[in-house]
PDB file of C-alpha atoms in Angstrom:
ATOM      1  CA  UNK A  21       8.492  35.257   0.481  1.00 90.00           C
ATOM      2  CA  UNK A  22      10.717  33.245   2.570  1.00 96.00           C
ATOM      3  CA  UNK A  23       9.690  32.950   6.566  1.00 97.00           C
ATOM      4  CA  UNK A  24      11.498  31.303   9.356  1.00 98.00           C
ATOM      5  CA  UNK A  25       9.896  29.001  11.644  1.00 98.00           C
ATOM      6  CA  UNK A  26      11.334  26.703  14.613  1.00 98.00           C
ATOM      7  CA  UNK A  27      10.455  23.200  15.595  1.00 97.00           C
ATOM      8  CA  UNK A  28       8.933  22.533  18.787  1.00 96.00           C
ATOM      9  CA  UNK A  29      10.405  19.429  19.459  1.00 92.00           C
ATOM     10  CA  UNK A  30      13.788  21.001  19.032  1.00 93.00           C
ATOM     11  CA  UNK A  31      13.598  23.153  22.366  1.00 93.00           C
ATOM     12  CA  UNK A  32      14.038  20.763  26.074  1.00 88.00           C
ATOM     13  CA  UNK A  33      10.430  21.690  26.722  1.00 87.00           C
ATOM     14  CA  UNK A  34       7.066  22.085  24.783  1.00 90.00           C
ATOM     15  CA  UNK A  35       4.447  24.178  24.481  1.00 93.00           C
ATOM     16  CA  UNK A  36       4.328  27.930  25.779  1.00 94.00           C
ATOM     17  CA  UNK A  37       8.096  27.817  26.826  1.00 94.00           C
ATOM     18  CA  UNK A  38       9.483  26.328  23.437  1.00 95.00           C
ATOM     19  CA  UNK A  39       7.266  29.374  21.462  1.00 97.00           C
ATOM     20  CA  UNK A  40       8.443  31.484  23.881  1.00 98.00           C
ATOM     21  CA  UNK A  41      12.367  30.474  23.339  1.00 97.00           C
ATOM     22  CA  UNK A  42      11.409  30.473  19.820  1.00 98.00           C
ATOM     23  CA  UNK A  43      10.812  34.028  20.210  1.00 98.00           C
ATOM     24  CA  UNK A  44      13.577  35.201  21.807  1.00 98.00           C
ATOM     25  CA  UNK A  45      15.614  33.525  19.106  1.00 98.00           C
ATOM     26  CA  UNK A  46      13.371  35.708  16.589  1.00 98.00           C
ATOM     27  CA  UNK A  47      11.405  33.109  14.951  1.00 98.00           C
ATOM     28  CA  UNK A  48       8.651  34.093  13.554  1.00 98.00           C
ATOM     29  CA  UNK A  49       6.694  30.564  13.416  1.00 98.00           C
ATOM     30  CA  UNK A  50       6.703  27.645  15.035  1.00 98.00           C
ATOM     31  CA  UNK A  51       5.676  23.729  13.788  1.00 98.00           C
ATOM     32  CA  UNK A  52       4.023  21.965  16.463  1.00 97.00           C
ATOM     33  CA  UNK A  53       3.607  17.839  17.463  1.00 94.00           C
ATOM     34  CA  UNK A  54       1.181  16.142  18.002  1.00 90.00           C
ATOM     35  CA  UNK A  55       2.142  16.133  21.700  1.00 85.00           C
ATOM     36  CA  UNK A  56      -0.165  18.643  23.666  1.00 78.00           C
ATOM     37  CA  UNK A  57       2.902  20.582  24.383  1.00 71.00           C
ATOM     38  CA  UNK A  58       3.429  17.826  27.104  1.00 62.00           C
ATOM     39  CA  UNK A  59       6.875  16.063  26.738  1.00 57.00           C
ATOM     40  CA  UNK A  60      10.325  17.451  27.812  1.00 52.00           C
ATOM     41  CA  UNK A  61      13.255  15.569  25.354  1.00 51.00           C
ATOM     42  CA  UNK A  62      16.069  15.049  27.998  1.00 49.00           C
ATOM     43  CA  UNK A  63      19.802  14.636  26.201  1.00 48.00           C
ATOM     44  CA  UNK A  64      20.456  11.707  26.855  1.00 51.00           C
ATOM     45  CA  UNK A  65      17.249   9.763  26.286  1.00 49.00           C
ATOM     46  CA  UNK A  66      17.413  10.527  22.074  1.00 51.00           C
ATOM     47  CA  UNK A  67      13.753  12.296  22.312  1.00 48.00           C
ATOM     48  CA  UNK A  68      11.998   8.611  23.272  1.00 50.00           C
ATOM     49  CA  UNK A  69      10.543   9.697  26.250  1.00 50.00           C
ATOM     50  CA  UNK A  70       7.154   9.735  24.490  1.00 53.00           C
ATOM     51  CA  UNK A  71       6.889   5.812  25.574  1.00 56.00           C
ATOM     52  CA  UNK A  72       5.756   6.930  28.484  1.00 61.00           C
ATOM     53  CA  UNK A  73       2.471   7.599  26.468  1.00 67.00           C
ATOM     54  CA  UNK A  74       1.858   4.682  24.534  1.00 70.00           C
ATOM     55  CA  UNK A  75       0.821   1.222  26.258  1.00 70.00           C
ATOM     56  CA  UNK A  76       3.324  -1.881  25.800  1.00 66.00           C
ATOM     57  CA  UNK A  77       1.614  -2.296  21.971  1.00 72.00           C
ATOM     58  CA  UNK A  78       3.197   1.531  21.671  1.00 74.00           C
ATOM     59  CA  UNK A  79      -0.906   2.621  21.133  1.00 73.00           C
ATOM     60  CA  UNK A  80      -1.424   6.119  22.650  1.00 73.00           C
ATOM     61  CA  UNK A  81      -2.979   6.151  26.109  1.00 68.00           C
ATOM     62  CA  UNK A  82      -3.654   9.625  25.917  1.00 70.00           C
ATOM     63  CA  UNK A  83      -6.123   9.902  22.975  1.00 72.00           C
ATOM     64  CA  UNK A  84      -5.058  13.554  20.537  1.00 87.00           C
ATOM     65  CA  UNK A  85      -4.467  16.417  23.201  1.00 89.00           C
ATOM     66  CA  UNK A  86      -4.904  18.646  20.297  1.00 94.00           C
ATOM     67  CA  UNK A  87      -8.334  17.679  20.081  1.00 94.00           C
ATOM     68  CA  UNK A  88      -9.147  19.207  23.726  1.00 93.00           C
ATOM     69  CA  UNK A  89     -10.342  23.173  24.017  1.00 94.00           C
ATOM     70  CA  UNK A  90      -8.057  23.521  26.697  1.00 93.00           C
ATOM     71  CA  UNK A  91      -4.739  22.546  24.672  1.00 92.00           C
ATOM     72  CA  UNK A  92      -5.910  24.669  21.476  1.00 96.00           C
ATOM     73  CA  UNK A  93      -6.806  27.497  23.741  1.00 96.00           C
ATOM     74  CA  UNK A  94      -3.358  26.980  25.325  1.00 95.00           C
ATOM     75  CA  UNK A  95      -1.545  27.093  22.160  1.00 96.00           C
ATOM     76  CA  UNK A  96      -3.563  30.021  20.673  1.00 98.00           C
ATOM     77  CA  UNK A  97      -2.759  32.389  24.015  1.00 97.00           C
ATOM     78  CA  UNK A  98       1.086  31.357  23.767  1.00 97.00           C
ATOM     79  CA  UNK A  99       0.854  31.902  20.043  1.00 98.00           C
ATOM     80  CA  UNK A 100      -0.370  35.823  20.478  1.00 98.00           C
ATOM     81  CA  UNK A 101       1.374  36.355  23.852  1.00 98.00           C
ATOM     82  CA  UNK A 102       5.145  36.041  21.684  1.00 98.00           C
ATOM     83  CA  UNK A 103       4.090  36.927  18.240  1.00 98.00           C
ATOM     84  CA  UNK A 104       5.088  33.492  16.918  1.00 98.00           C
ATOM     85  CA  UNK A 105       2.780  31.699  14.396  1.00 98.00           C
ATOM     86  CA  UNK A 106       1.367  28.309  14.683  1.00 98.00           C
ATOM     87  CA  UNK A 107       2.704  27.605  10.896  1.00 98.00           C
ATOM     88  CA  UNK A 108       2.204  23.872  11.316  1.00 98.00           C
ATOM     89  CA  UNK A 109       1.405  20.353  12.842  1.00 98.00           C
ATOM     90  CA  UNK A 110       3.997  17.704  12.789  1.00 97.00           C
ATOM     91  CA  UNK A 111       3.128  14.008  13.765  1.00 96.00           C
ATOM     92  CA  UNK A 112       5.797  13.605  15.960  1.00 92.00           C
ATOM     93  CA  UNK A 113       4.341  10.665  18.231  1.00 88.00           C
ATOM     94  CA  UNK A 114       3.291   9.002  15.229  1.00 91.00           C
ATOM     95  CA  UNK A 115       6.272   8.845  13.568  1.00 91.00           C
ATOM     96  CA  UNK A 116       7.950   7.318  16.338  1.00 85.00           C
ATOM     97  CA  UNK A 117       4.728   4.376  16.662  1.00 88.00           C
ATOM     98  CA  UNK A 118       5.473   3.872  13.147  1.00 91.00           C
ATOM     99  CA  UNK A 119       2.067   2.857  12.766  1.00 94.00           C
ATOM    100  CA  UNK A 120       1.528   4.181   8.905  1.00 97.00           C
ATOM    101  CA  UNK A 121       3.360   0.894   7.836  1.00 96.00           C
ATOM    102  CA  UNK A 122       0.259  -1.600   9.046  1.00 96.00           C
ATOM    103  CA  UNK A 123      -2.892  -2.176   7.388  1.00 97.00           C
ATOM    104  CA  UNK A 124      -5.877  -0.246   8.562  1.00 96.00           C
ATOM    105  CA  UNK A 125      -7.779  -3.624   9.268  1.00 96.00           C
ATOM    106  CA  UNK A 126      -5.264  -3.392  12.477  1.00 95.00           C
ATOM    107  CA  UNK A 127      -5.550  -1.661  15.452  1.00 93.00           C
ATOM    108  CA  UNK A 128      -2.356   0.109  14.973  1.00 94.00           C
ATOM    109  CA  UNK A 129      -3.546   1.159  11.479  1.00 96.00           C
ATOM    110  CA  UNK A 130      -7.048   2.140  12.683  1.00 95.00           C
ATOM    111  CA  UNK A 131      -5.074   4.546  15.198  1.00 94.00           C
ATOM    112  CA  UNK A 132      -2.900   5.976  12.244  1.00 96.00           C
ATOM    113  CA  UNK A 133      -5.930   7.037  11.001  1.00 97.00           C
ATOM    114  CA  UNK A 134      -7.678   8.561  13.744  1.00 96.00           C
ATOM    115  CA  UNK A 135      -4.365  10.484  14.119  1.00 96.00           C
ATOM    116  CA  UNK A 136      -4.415  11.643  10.818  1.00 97.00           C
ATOM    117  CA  UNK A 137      -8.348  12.571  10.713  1.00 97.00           C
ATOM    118  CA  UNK A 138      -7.943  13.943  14.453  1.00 96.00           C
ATOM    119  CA  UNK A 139      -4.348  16.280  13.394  1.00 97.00           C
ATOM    120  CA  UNK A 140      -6.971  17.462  10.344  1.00 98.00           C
ATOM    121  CA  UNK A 141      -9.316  18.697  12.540  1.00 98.00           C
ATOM    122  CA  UNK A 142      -7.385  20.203  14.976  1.00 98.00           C
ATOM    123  CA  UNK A 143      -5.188  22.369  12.378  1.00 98.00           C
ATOM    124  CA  UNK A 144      -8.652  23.573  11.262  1.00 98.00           C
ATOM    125  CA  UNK A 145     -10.211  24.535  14.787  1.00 98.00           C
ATOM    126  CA  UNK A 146      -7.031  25.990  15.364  1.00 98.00           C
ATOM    127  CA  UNK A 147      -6.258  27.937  12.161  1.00 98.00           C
ATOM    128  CA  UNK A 148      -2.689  25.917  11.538  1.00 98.00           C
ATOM    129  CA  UNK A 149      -2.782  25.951   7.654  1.00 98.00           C
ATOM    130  CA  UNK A 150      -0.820  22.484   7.473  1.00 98.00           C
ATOM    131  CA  UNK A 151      -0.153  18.578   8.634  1.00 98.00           C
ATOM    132  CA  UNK A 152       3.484  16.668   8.022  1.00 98.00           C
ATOM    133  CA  UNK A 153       2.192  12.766   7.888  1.00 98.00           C
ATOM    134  CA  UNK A 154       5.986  11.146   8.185  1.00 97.00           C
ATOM    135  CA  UNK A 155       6.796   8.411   6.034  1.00 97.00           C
ATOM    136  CA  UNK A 156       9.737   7.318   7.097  1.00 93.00           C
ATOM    137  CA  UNK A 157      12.020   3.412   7.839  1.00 90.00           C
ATOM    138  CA  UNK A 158       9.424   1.307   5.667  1.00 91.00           C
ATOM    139  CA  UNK A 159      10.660  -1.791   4.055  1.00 91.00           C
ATOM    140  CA  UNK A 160       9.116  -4.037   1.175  1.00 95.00           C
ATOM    141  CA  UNK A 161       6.086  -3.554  -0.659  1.00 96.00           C
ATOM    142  CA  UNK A 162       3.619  -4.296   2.025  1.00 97.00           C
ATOM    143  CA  UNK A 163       5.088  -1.499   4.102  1.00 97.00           C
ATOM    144  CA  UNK A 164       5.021   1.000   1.161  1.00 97.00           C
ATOM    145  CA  UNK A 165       1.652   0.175   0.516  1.00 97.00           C
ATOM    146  CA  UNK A 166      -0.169   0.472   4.086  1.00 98.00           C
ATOM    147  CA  UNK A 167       2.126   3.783   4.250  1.00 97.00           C
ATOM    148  CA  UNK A 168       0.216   4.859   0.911  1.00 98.00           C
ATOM    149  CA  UNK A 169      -3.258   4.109   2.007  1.00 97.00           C
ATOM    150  CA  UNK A 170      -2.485   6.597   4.950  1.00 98.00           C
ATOM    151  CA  UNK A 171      -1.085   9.467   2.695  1.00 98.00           C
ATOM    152  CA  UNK A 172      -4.681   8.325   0.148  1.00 98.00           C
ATOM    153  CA  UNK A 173      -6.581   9.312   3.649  1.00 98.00           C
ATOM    154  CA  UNK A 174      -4.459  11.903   4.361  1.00 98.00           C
ATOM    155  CA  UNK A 175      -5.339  13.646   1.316  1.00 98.00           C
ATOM    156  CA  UNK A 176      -8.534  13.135   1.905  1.00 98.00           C
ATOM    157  CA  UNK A 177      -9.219  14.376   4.977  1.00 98.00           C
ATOM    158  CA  UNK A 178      -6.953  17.552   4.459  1.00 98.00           C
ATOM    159  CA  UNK A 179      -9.489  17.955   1.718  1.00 98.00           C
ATOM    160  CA  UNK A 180     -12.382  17.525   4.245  1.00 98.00           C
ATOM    161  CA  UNK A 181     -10.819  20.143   6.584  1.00 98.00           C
ATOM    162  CA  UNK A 182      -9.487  22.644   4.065  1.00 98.00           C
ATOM    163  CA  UNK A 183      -5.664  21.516   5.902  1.00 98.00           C
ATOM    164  CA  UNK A 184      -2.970  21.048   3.756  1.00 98.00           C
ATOM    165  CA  UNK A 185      -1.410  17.613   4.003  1.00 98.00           C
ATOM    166  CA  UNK A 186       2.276  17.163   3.569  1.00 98.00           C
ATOM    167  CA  UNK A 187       4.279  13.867   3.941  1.00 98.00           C
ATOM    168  CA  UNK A 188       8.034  13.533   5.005  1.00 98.00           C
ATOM    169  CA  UNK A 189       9.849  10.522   3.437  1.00 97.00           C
ATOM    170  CA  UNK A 190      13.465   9.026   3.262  1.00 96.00           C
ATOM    171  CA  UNK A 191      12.739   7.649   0.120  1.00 96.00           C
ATOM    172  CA  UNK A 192      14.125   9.165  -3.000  1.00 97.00           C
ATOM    173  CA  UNK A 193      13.090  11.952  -5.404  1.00 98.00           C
ATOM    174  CA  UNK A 194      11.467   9.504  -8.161  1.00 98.00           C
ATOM    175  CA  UNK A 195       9.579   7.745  -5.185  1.00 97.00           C
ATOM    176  CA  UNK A 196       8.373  11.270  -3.441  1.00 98.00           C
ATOM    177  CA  UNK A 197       7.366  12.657  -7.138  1.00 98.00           C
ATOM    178  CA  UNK A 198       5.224   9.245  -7.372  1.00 98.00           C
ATOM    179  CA  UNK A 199       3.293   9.530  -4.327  1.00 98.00           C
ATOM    180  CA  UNK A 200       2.549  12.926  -5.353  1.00 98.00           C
ATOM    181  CA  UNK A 201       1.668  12.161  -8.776  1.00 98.00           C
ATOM    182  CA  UNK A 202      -0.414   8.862  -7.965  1.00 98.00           C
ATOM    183  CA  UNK A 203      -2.659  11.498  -5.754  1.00 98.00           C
ATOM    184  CA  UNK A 204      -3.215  13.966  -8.580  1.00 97.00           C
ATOM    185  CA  UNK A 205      -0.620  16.491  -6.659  1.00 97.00           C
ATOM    186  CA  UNK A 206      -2.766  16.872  -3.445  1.00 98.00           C
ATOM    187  CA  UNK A 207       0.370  16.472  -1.589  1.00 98.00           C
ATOM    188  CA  UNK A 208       3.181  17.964  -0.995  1.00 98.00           C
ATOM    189  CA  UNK A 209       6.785  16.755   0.432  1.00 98.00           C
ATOM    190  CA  UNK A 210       8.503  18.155   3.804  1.00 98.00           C
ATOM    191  CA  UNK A 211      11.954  17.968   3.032  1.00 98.00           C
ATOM    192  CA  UNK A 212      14.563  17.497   6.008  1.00 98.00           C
ATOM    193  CA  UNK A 213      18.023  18.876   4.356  1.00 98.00           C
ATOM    194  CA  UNK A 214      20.324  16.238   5.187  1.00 97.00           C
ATOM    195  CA  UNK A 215      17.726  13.292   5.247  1.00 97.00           C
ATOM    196  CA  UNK A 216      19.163  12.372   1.715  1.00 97.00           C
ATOM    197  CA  UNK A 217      22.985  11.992   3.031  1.00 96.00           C
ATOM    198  CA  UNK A 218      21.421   9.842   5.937  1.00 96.00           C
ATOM    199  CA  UNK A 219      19.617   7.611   3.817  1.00 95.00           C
ATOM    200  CA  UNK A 220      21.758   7.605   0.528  1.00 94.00           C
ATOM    201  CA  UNK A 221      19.284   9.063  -1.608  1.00 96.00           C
ATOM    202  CA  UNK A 222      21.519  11.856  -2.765  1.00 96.00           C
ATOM    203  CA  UNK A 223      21.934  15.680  -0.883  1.00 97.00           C
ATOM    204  CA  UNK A 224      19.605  18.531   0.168  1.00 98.00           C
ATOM    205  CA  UNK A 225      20.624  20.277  -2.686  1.00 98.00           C
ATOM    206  CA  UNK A 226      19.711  17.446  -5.384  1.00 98.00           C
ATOM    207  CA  UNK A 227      16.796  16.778  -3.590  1.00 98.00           C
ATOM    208  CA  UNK A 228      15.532  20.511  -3.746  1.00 98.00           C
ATOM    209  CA  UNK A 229      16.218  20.291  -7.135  1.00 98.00           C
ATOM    210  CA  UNK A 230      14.852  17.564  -8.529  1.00 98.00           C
ATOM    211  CA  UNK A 231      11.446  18.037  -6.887  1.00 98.00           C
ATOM    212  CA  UNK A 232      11.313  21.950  -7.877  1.00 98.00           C
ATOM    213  CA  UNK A 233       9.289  24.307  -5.838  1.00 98.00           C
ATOM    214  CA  UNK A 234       6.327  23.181  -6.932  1.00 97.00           C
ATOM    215  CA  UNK A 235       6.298  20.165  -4.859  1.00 98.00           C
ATOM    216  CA  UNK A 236       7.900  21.581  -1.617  1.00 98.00           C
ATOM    217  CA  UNK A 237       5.342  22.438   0.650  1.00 98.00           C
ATOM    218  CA  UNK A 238       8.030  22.877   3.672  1.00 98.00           C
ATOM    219  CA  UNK A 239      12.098  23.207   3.649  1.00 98.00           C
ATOM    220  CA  UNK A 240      13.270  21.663   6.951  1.00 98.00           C
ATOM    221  CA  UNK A 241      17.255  22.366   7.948  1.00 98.00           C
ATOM    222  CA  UNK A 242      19.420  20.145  10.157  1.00 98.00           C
ATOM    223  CA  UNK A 243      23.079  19.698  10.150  1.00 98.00           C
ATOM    224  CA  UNK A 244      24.944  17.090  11.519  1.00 97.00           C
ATOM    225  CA  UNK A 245      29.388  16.504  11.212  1.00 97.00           C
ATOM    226  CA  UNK A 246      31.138  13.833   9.620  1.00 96.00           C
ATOM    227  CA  UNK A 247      32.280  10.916  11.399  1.00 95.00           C
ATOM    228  CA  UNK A 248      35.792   9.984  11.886  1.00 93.00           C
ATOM    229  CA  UNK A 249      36.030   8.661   8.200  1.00 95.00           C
ATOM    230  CA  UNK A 250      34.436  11.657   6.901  1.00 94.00           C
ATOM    231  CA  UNK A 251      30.732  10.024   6.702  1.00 94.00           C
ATOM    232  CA  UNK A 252      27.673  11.422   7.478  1.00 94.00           C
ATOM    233  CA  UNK A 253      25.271   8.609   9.471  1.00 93.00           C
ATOM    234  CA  UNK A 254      22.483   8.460  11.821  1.00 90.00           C
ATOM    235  CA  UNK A 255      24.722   6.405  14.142  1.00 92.00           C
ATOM    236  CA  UNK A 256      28.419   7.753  14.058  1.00 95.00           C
ATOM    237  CA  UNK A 257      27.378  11.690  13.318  1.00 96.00           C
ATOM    238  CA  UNK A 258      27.066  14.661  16.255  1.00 95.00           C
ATOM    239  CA  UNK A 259      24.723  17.404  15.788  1.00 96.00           C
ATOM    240  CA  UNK A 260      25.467  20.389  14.710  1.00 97.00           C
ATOM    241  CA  UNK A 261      24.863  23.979  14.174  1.00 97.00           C
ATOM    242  CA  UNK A 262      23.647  25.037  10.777  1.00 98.00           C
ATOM    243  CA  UNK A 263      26.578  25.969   8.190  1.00 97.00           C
ATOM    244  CA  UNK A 264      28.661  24.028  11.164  1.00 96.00           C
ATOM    245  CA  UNK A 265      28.864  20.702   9.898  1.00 97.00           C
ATOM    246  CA  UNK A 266      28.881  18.251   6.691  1.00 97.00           C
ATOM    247  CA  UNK A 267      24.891  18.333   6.068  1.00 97.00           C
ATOM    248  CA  UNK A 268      25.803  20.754   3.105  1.00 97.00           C
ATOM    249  CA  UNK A 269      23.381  23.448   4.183  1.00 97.00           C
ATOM    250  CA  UNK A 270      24.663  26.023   1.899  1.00 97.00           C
ATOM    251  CA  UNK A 271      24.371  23.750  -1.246  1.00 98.00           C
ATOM    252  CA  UNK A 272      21.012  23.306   0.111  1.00 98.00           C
ATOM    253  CA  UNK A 273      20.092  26.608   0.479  1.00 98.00           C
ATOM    254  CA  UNK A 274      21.420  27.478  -2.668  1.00 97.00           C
ATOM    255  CA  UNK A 275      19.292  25.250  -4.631  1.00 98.00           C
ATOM    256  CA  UNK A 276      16.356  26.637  -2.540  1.00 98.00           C
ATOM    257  CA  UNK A 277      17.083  29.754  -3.891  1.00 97.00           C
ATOM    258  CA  UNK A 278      17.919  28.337  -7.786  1.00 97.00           C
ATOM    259  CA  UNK A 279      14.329  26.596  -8.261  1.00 98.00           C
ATOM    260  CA  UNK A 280      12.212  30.014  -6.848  1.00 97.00           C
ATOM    261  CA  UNK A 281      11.561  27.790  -3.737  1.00 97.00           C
ATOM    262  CA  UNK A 282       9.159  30.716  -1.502  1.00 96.00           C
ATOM    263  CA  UNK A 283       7.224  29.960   1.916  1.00 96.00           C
ATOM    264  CA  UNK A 284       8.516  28.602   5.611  1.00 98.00           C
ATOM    265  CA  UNK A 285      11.956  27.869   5.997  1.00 98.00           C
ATOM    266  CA  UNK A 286      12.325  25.477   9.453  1.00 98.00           C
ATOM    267  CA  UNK A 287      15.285  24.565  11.629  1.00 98.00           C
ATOM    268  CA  UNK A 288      15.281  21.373  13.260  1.00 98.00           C
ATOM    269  CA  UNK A 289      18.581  21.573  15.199  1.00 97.00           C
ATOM    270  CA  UNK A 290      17.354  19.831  18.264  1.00 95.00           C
ATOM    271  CA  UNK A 291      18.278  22.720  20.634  1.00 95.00           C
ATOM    272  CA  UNK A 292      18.873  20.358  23.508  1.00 91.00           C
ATOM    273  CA  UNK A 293      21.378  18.021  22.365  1.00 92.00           C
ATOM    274  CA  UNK A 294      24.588  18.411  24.548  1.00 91.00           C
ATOM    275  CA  UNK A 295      26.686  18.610  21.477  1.00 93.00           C
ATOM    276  CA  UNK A 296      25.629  21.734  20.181  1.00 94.00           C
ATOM    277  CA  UNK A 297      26.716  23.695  23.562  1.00 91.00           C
ATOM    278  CA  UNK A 298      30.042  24.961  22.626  1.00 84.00           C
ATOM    279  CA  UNK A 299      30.920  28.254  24.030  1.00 80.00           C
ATOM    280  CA  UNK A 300      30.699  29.453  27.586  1.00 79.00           C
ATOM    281  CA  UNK A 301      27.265  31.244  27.639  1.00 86.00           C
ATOM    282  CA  UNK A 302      25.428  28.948  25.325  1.00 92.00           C
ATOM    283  CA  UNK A 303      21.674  28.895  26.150  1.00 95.00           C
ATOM    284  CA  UNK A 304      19.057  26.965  24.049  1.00 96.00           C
ATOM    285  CA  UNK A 305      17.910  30.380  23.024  1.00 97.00           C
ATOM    286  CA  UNK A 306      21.638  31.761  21.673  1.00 97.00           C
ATOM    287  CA  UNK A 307      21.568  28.163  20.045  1.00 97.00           C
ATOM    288  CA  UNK A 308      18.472  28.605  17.853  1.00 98.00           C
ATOM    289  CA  UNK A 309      19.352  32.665  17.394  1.00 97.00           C
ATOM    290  CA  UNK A 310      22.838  31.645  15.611  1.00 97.00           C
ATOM    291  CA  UNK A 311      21.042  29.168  13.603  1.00 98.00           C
ATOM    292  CA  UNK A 312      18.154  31.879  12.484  1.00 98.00           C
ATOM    293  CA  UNK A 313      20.727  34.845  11.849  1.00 97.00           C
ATOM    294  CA  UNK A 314      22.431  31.378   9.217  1.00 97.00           C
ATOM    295  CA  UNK A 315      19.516  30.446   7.329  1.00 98.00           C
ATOM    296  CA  UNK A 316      19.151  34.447   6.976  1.00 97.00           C
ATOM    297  CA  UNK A 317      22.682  34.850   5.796  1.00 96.00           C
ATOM    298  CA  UNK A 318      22.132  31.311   3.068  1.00 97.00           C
ATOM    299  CA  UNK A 319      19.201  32.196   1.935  1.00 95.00           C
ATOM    300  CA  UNK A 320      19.963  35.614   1.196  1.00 80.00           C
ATOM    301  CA  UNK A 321      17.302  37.737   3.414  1.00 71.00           C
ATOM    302  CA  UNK A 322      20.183  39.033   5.877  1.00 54.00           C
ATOM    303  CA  UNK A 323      21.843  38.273   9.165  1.00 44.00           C
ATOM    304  CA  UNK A 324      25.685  37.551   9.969  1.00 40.00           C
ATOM    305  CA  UNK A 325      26.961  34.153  11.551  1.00 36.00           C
TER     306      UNK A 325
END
């Protein structure tokens, strides 16, 4: 069964208002950071306003909010108040410490772990089924293989915890179906849709299809349009709508469909971004709506654009 779920670093603010916009839009789940429902993306800061929570060696000053009875309580009373499921954790801050490259004799590598062990813990105190360790800008072996003792942890603490652990990678579909098979398949891959156009890896759709269904834990969809000369890059590319751009979302979709691919479907327009707000009326809430009532339409459960 396929199930729709929204990002929650997607809406301008976190925590009980982006599950409630979520829910007006008619999600039914949501994937949350690892950000307390604290930070507030502002357009034209790119999302970075997390610095604010890391020292000058980009180590958090806030220990793991999701650790704290308070936060989970917080989360859990937002969660039932709108009817929208806390599907998943996503190590949002992390990512952006890029901290899984170093060795864990460092302190930024001892810190990747305690994020990792902590996110395990607090998906199981919380009842969230599932953690997304990214992956993602490594270069040369040493990189690759500090990232790879975090994903070896990883594993095991999701083991520990009874959490599913699921990495996100721009690496392609030989090196994703490694790291899987080097840990015995106790790991799955979150795949981000137009990640392989970005990173020259291949597309959503032969991405989808050479890992199968078997080793997508989570389908993640983003658009973005071509650039003057028709390319689609991190640097020359505006967001987009899904279906509204060059991120191939249908091909995507369509190979969902064409390997059996069943579970959460996510969007991860970032609802916020100043491109997206086309029409006179637009609301971050119309946004994510138009973008639900897509994936509906692509994946073939219903809905008009």
């Amino acid at each position: 069964m396929i199930r729709f779920a929204a990002c929650e670093q997607c809406f301008p603010c976190w925590g009980a208002l982006a599950l409630k916009m979520a829910h007006e839009a008619g999600f039914a789940g949501m994937q949350i950071t690892d950000g307390g429902g604290y930070l507030q993306p502002h357009p034209q800061n790119n999302g970075f306003v997390e610095y604010e929570r890391f020292g000058l060696d980009l180590r958090r000053k806030d220990s793991f909010p999701l650790t704290d009875p308070f936060v989970q309580n917080y989360y859990r009373e937002a969660s039932q108040q709108y009817g929208v499921e806390l599907m998943g954790i996503y190590l949002y801050l992390l990512d952006h410490q890029g901290f899984v490259k170093f060795s864990k004799e460092t302190p930024q590598g001892q810190q990747c772990l305690e994020t990792i062990r902590n996110a395990a813990k607090s998906a199981a105190e919380m009842g969230i089924p599932r953690v997304t360790l990214p992956m993602n800008g490594m270069f040369g072996i040493a990189q690759h293989t500090y990232a790879f003792e975090k994903l070896e942890y990883a594993a095991q603490v999701g083991a520990e915890y009874g959490v599913e652990m699921l990495f996100t990678t721009d690496g392609s579909a030989e090196y994703q179906k490694g790291l899987m098979d080097r840990l015995d398949g106790r790991v799955r891959a979150s795949l981000n849709t137009v990640s392989p156009l970005l990173y020259v890896t291949g597309t959503g759709a032969s991405m989808i299809q050479a890992l199968g269904a078997e080793r997508l834990g989570l389908l993640r969809f983003q658009d973005l349009t071509a650039d003057g000369e028709g390319f689609v890059t991190k640097e020359t590319s505006r967001q987009a709508l899904l279906g509204r751009g060059a991120g191939q979302a249908e091909e995507a979709a369509a190979a969902a469909q064409a390997v059996g691919y069943s579970g959460w479907v996510l969007s991860e327009t970032p609802y916020y971004s100043p491109d997206l707000f086309q029409e006179s009326g637009d609301t971050y809430v119309s946004l994510a709506g138009r973008d639900l009532e897509t994936l509906k339409r692509l994946l073939g459960t219903g809905g008009e654009v």
